[in-house]
Structures are given as C-alpha cells and as structure tokens.
PDB file of C-alpha atoms in Angstrom:
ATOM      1  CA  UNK N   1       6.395  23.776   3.833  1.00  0.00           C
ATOM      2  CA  UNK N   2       4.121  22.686   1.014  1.00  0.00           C
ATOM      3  CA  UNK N   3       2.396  25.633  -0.478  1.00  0.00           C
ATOM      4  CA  UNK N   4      -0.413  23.297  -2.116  1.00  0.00           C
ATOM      5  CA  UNK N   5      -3.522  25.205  -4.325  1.00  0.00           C
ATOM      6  CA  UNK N   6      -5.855  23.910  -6.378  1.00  0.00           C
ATOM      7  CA  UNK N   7      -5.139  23.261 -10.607  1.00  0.00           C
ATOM      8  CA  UNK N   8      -6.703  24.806 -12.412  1.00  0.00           C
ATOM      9  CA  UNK N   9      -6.601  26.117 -15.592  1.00  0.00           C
ATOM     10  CA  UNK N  10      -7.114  29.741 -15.083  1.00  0.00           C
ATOM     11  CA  UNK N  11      -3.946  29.668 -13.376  1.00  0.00           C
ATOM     12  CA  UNK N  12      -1.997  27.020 -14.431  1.00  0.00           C
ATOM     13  CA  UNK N  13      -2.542  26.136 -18.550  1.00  0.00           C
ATOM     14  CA  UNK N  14       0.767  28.080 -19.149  1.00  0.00           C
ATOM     15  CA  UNK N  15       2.569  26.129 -16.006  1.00  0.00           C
ATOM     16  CA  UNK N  16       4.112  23.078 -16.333  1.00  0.00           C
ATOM     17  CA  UNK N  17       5.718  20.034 -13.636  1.00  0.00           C
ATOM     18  CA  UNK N  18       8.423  17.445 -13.837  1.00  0.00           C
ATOM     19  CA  UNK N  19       8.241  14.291 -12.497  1.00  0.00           C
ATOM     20  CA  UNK N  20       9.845  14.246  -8.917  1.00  0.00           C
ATOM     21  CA  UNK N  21      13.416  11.901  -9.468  1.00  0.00           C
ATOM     22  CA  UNK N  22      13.613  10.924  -5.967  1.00  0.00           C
ATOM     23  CA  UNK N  23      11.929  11.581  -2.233  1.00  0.00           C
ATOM     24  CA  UNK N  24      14.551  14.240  -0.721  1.00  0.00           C
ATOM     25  CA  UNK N  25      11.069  15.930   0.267  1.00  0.00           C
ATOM     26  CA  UNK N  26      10.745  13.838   2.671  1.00  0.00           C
ATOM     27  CA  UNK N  27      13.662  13.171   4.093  1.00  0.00           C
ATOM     28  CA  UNK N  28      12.872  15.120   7.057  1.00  0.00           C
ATOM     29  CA  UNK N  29       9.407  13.002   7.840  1.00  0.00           C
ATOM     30  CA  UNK N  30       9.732  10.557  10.252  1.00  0.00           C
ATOM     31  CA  UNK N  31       5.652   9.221  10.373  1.00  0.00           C
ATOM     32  CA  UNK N  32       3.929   8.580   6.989  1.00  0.00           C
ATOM     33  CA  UNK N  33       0.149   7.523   7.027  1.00  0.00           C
ATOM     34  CA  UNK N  34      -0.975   4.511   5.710  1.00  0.00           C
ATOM     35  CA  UNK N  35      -4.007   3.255   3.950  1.00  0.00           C
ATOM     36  CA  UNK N  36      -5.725  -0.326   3.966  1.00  0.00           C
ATOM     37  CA  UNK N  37      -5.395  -0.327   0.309  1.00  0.00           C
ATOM     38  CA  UNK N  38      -1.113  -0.210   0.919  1.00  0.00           C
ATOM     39  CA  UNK N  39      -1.555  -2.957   3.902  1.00  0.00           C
ATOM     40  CA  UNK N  40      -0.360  -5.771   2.487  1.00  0.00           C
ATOM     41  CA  UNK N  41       2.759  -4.346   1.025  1.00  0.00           C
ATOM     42  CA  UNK N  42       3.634  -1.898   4.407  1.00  0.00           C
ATOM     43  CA  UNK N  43       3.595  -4.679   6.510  1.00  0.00           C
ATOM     44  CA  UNK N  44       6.296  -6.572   5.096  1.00  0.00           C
ATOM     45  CA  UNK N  45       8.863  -3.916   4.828  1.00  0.00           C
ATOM     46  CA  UNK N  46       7.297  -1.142   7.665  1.00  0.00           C
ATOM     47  CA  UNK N  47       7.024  -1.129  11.451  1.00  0.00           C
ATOM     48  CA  UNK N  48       3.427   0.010  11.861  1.00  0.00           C
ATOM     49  CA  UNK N  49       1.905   1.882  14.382  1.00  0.00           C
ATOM     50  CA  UNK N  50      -1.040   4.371  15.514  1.00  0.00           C
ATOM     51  CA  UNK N  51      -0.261   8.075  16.716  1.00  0.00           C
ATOM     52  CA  UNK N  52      -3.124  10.530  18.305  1.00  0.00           C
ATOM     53  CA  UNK N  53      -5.066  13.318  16.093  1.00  0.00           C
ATOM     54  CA  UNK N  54      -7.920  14.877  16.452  1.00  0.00           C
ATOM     55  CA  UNK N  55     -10.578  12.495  15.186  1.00  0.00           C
ATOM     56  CA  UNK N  56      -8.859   9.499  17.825  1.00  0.00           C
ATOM     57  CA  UNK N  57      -6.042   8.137  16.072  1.00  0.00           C
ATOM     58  CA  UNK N  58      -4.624   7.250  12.717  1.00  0.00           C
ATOM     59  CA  UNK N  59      -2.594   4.508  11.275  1.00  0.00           C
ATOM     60  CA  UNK N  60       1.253   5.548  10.633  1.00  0.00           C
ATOM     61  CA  UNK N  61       4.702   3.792   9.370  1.00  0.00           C
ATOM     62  CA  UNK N  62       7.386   4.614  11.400  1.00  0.00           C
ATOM     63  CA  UNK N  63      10.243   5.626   9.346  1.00  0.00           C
ATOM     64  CA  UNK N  64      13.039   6.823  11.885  1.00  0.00           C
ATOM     65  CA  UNK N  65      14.013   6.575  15.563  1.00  0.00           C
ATOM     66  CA  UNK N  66      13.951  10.338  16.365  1.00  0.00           C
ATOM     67  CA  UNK N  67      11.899  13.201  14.917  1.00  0.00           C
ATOM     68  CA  UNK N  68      13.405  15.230  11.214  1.00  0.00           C
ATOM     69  CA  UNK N  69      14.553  12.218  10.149  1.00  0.00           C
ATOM     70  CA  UNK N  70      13.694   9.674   7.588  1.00  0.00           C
ATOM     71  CA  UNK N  71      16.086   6.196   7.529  1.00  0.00           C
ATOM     72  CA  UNK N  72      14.274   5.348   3.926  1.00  0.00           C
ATOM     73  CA  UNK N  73      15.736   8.091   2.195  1.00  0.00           C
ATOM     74  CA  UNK N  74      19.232   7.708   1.395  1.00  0.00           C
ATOM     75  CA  UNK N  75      21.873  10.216   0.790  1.00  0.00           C
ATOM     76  CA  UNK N  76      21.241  10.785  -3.086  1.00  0.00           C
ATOM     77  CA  UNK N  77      17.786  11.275  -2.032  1.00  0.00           C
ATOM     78  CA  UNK N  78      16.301   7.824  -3.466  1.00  0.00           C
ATOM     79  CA  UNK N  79      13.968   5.500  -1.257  1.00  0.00           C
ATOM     80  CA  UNK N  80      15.989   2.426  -0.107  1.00  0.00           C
ATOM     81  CA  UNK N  81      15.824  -0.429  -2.490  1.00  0.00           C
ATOM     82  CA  UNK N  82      13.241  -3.054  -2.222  1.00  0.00           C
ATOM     83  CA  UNK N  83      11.335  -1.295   0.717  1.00  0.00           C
ATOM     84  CA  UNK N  84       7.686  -0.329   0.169  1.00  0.00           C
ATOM     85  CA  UNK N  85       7.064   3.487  -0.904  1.00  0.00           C
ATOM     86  CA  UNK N  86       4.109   5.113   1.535  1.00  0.00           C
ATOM     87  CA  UNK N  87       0.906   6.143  -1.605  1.00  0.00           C
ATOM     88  CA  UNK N  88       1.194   9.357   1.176  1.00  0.00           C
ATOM     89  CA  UNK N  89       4.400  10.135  -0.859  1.00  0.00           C
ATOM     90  CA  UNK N  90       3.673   8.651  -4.161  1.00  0.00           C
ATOM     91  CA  UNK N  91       1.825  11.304  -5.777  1.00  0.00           C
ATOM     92  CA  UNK N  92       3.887  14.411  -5.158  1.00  0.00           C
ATOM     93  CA  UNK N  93       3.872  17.225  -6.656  1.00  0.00           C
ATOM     94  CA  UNK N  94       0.346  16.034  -6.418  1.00  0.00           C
ATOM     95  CA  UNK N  95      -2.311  16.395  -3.298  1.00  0.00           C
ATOM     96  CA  UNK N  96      -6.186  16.232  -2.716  1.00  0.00           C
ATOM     97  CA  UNK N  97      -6.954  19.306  -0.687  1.00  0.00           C
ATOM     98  CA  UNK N  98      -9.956  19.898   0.796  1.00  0.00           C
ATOM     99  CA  UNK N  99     -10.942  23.934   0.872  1.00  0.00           C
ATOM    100  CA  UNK N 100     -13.901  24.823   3.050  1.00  0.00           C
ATOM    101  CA  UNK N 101     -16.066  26.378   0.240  1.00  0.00           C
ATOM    102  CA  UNK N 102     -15.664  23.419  -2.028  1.00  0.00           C
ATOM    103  CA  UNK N 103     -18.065  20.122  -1.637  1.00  0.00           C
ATOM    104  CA  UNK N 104     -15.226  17.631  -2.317  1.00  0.00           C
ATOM    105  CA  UNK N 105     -11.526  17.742  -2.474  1.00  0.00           C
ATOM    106  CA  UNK N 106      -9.657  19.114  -5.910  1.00  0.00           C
ATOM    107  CA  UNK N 107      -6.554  17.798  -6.847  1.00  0.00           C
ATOM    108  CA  UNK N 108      -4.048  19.910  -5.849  1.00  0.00           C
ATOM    109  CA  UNK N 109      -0.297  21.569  -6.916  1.00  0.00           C
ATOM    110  CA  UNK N 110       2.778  22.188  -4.415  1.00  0.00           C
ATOM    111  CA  UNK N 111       3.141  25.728  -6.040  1.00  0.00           C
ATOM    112  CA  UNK N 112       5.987  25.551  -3.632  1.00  0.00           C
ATOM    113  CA  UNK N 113       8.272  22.874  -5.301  1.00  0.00           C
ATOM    114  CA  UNK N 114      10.899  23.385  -8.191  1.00  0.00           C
ATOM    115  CA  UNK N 115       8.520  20.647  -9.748  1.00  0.00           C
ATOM    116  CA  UNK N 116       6.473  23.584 -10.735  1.00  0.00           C
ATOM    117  CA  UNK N 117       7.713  25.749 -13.710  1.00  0.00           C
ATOM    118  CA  UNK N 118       5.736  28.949 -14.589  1.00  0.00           C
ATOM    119  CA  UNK N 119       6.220  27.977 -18.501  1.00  0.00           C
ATOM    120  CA  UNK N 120       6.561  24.726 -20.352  1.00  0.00           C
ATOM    121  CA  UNK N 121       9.582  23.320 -19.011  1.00  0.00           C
ATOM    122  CA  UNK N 122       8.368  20.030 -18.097  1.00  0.00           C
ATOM    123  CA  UNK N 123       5.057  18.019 -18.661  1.00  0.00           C
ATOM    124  CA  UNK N 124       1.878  20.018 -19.319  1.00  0.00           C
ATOM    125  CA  UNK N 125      -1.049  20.144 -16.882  1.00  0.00           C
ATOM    126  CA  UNK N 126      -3.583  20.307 -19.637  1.00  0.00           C
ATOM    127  CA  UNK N 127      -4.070  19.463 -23.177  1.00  0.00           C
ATOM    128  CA  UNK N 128      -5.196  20.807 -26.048  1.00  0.00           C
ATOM    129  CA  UNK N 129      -8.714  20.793 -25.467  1.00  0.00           C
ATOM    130  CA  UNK N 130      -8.046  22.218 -21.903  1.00  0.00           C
ATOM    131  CA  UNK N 131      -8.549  19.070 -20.284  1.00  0.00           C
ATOM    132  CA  UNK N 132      -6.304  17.363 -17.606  1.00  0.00           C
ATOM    133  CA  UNK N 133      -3.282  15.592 -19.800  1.00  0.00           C
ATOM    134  CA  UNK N 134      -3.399  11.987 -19.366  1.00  0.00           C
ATOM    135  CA  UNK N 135      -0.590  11.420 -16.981  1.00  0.00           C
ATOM    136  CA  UNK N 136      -2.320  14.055 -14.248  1.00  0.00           C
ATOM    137  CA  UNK N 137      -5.540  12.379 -14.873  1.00  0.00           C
ATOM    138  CA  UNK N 138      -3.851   9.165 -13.861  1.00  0.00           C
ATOM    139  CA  UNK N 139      -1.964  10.651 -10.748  1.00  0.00           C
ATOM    140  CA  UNK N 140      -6.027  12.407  -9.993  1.00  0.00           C
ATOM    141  CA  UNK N 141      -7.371   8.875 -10.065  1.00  0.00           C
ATOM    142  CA  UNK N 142      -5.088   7.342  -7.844  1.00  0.00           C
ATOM    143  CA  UNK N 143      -5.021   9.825  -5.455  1.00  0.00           C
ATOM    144  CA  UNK N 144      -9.286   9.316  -5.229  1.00  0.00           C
ATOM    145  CA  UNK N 145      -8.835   6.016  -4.601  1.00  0.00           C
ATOM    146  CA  UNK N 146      -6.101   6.739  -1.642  1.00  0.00           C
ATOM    147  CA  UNK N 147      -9.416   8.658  -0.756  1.00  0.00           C
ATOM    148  CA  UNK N 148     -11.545   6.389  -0.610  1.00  0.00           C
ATOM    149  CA  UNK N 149      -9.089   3.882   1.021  1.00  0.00           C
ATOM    150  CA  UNK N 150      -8.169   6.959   4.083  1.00  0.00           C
ATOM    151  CA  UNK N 151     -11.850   6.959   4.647  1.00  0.00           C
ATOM    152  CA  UNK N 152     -12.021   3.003   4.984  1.00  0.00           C
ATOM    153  CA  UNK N 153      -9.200   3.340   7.203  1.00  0.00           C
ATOM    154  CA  UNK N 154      -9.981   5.598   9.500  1.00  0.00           C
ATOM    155  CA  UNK N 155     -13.644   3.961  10.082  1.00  0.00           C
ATOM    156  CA  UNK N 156     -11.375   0.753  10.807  1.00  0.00           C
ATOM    157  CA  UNK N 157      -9.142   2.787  13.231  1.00  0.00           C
ATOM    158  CA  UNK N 158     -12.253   4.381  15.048  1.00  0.00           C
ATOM    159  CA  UNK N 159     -13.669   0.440  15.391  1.00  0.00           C
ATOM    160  CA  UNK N 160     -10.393  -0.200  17.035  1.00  0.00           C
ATOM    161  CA  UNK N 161     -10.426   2.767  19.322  1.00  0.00           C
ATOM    162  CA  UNK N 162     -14.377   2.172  20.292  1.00  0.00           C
ATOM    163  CA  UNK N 163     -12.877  -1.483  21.283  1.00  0.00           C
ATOM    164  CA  UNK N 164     -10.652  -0.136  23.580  1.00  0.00           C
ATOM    165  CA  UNK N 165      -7.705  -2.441  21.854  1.00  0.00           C
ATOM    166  CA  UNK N 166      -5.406   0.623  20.747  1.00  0.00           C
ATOM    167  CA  UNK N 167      -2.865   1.430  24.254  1.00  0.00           C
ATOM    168  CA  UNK N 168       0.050   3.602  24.437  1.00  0.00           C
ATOM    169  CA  UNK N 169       3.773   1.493  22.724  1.00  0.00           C
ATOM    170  CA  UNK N 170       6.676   3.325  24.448  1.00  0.00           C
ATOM    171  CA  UNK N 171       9.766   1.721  22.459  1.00  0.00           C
ATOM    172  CA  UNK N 172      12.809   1.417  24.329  1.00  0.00           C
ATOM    173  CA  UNK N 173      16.202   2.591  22.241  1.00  0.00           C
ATOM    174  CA  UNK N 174      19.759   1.532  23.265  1.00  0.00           C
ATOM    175  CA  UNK N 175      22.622   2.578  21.981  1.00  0.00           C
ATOM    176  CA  UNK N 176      26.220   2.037  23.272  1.00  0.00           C
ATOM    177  CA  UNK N 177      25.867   3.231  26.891  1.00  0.00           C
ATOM    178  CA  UNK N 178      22.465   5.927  25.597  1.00  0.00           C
ATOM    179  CA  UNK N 179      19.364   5.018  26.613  1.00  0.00           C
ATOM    180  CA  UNK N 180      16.478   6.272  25.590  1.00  0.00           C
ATOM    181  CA  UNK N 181      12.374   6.173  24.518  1.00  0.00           C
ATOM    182  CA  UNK N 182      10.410   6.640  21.802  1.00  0.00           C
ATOM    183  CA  UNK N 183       6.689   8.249  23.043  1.00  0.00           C
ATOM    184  CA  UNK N 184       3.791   9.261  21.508  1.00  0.00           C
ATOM    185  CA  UNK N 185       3.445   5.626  19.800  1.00  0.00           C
ATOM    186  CA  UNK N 186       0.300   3.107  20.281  1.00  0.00           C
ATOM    187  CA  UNK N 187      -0.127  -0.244  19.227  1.00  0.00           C
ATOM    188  CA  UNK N 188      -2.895  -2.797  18.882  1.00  0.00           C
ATOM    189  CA  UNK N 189      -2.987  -5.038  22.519  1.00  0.00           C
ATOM    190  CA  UNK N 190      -3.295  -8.267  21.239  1.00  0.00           C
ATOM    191  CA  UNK N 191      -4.276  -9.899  24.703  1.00  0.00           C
ATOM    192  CA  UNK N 192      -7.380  -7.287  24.576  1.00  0.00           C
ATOM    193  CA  UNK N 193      -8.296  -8.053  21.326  1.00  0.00           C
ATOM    194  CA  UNK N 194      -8.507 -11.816  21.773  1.00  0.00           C
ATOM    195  CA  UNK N 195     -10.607 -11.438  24.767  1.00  0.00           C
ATOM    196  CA  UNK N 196     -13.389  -9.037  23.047  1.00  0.00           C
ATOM    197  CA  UNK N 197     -16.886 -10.872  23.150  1.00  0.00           C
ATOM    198  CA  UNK N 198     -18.206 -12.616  20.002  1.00  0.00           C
ATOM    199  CA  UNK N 199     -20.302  -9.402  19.180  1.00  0.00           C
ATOM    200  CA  UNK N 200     -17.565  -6.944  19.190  1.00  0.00           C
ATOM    201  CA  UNK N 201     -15.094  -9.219  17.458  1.00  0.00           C
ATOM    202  CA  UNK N 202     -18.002  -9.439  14.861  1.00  0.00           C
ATOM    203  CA  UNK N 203     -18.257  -5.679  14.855  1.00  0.00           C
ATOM    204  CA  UNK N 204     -14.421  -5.229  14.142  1.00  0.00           C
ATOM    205  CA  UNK N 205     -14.743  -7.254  11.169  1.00  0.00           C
ATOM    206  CA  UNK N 206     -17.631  -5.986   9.948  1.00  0.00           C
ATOM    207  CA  UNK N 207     -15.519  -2.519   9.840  1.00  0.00           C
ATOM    208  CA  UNK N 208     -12.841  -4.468   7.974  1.00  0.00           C
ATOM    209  CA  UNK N 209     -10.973  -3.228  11.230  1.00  0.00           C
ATOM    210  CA  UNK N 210      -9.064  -7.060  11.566  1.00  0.00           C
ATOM    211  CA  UNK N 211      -6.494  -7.066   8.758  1.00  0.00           C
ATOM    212  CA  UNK N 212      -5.660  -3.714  10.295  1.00  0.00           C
ATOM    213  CA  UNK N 213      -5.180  -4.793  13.710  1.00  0.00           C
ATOM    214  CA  UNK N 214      -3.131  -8.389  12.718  1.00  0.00           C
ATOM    215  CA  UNK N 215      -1.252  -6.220  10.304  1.00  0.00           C
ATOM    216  CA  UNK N 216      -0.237  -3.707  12.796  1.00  0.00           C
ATOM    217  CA  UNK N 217       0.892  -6.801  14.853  1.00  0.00           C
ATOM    218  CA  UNK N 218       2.804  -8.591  12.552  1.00  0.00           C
ATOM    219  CA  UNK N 219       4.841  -4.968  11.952  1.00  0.00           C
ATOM    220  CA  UNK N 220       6.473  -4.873  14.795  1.00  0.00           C
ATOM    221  CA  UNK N 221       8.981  -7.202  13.818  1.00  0.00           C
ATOM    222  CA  UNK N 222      10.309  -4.481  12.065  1.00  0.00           C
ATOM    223  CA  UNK N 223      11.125  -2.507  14.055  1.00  0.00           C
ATOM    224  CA  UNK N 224      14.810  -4.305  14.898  1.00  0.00           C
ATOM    225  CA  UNK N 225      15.718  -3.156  10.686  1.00  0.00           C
ATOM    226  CA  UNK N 226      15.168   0.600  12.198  1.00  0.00           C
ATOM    227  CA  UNK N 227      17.538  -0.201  14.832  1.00  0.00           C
ATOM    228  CA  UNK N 228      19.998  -1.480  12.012  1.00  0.00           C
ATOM    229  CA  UNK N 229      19.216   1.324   9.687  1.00  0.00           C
ATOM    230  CA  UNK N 230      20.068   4.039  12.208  1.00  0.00           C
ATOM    231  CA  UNK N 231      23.136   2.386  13.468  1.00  0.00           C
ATOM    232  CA  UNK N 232      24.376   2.379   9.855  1.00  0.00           C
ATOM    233  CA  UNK N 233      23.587   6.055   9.274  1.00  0.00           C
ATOM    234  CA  UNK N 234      25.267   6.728  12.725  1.00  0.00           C
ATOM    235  CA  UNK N 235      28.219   4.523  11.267  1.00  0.00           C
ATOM    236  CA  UNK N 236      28.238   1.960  14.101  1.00  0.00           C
ATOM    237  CA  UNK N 237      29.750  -1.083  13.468  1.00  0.00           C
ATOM    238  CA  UNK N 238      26.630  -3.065  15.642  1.00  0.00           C
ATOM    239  CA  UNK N 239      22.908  -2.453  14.841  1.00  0.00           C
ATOM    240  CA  UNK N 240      21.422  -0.683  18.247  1.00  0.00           C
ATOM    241  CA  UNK N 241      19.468  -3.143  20.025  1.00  0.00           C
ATOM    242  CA  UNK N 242      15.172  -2.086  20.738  1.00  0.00           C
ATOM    243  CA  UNK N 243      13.221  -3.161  22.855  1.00  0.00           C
ATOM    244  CA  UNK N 244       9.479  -2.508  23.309  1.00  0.00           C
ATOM    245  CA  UNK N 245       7.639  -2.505  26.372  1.00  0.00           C
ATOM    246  CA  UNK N 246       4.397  -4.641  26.725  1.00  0.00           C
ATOM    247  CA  UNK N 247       3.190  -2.450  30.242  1.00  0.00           C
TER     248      UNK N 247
END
C-alpha cells in the first residue's frame, strides 16, 4: 500500500527519487478516476463509467473485467501502446494529500516505493537554495491542476446524480460456456437525460456536467477491446463476447 507523507525538506533534502520506468504499480488496479481535464483523450481509448463513494459517485475508467487486475499493463510492466495513460497514475511517486491539520493539500512522497532513496541516488527533491528542483515543481503543478479539474468533476458528477440520469450498468461477460456479471458499475441513461425539462438540461450545462455525460456514452463502445484484451491475456484464440444490459 502507498505509504504517502508530505515533502518536505526537514525530512527529505538528503533523499532523492527516480523517475518511475513503467506502471507495474498498478497492475493490480482495475478502476482509475478520471478528470474532465483527461476527457477528451479517455474517451477514445477507455470504457467509462461511474462507481458509488461517499460523496454520490465518481467518474472511473474501467481497466479490467474482474477485480486485481489491470489489462493496460503488460507483462514488462509498460502501459499498452497508443492507449491513453489515467493523470491518476501519471504523477507517481508523486500525490496531493490532504492531512486534517493542513488548509490545503501538500504534495506528497510514496515513502513506500523503491522510487525513494534515503541518499542521492536519483534526482534531488530540492535545490541549492532549498527550493523544490524544477522537475518536482513541474510534477506539483500538474498535479494542482488535476485538482482543480477533480473538483470540476465531481460538481459535474453531483449535477448528474441530482438529475437522477446516473442508474446501475450490470455488464454481462461470456466466455466459452462461463457466464458471468460485472456489478457495482453505473452509467449515464441516455433516454433520461433526453427527456429532462429545458431548465434542468440548462442546469447540467451550466455545471459543465454534458461533455461528461455524452463522453461517458460514447465509452461504452469500448468496452468490446476489454473483452479482446482479456481473452488475449487468458490466451483464447476468440475475443469473449460482452454484453451490457439496458434494464
């Protein structure tokens, strides 16, 4: 499990990190969040969907067909070519943690990964002057603007949810003579969200909650290269077929 703590340089001005060579981290993650600011790249390569916290819901690529597994990450540990790269992964060794006796959240080291060195093995946290070294400040800057962009997106989900649009998406797996069901999964209904009234349409856009919901929509399509994906890793010579129910 991550073991993430805030940098500072009390602590850490002797420590060094490397860059991390490939996403073996996550091999085991089948859900990765997704932010507005990602949209337009997820969709085209990502089956998208929404799973239940505690706030409502939240906005999730599906990356396997089964939990503690991951069908992006190949064996060597890379992300398969050409397909988009979750920002919820892009950052790592890197987080934003939020503590409860700080104001905002501080960047954040996995103390926990061999990314980490207790010397100067790798790239240095600081510099000279005992401020953040350019390429952290860089990693700190994108990471507040997946900030900002989680906050956008989860007062777009919450717009969804108060619509009433957002209803359960059990996924039906075959394989061979196996069936089975994905649960846990919800989806936009797009027969609901074409018959809102002209004021709560209005209201969804206002909360930039549209792109969302059409994007969401259009990511289902994907769902079929999962199928493929998993048959490959399973080693059978047919993709499995999906199915998802629209009850």
């Amino acid at each position: 499990m991550p073991q993430f703590v805030p940098l500072r340089r009390s602590h850490h001005a002797e420590c060094s990190w490397s860059r991390s060579s490939g996403y073996g981290f996550v091999a085991r993650e089948m859900l990765a969040p997704i932010l507005s600011l990602e949209l337009p790249q997820a969709v085209l390569h990502l089956p998208l969907a929404f799973v239940p916290v505690e706030s409502g819901f939240q906005l999730v690529a599906v990356l396997a067909l089964r939990e503690s597994e991951n069908l992006f990450v190949v064996a060597d540990g890379s992300w398969l070519a050409g397909a988009h790269i979750p920002a919820a992964f892009r950052a790592y060794p890197f987080a934003l943690s939020q503590l409860p006796e700080a104001d905002q959240a501080l960047l954040s080291v996995d103390e926990g990964s061999p990314l980490i060195h207790g010397d100067d093995g790798g790239e240095p946290f600081f510099d000279a002057e005992g401020q953040l070294a350019p390429a952290v400040a860089d990693i700190l800057k994108f990471l507040e603007a997946c900030e900002r962009s989680r906050r956008a997106t989860q007062r777009a989900v919450q717009a969804l949810d108060a619509a009433g649009v957002i209803v359960p998406w059990p996924i039906n797996l075959r394989s061979g003579e196996k069936q089975g069901a994905m649960q846990g999964l919800f989806r936009i209904d797009e027969n609901l969200l074409n018959g809102l009234s002209p004021e709560a349409f209005e209201s969804l856009r206002q909360a930039g909650a549209l792109p969302l919901a059409y994007c969401q929509l259009l990511s289902a399509q994907h769902l079929e290269r999962l199928g493929q994906l998993a048959s490959a890793r399973a080693g059978q010579p047919e993709p499995a077929p999906l199915s998802t129910s629209k009850a």
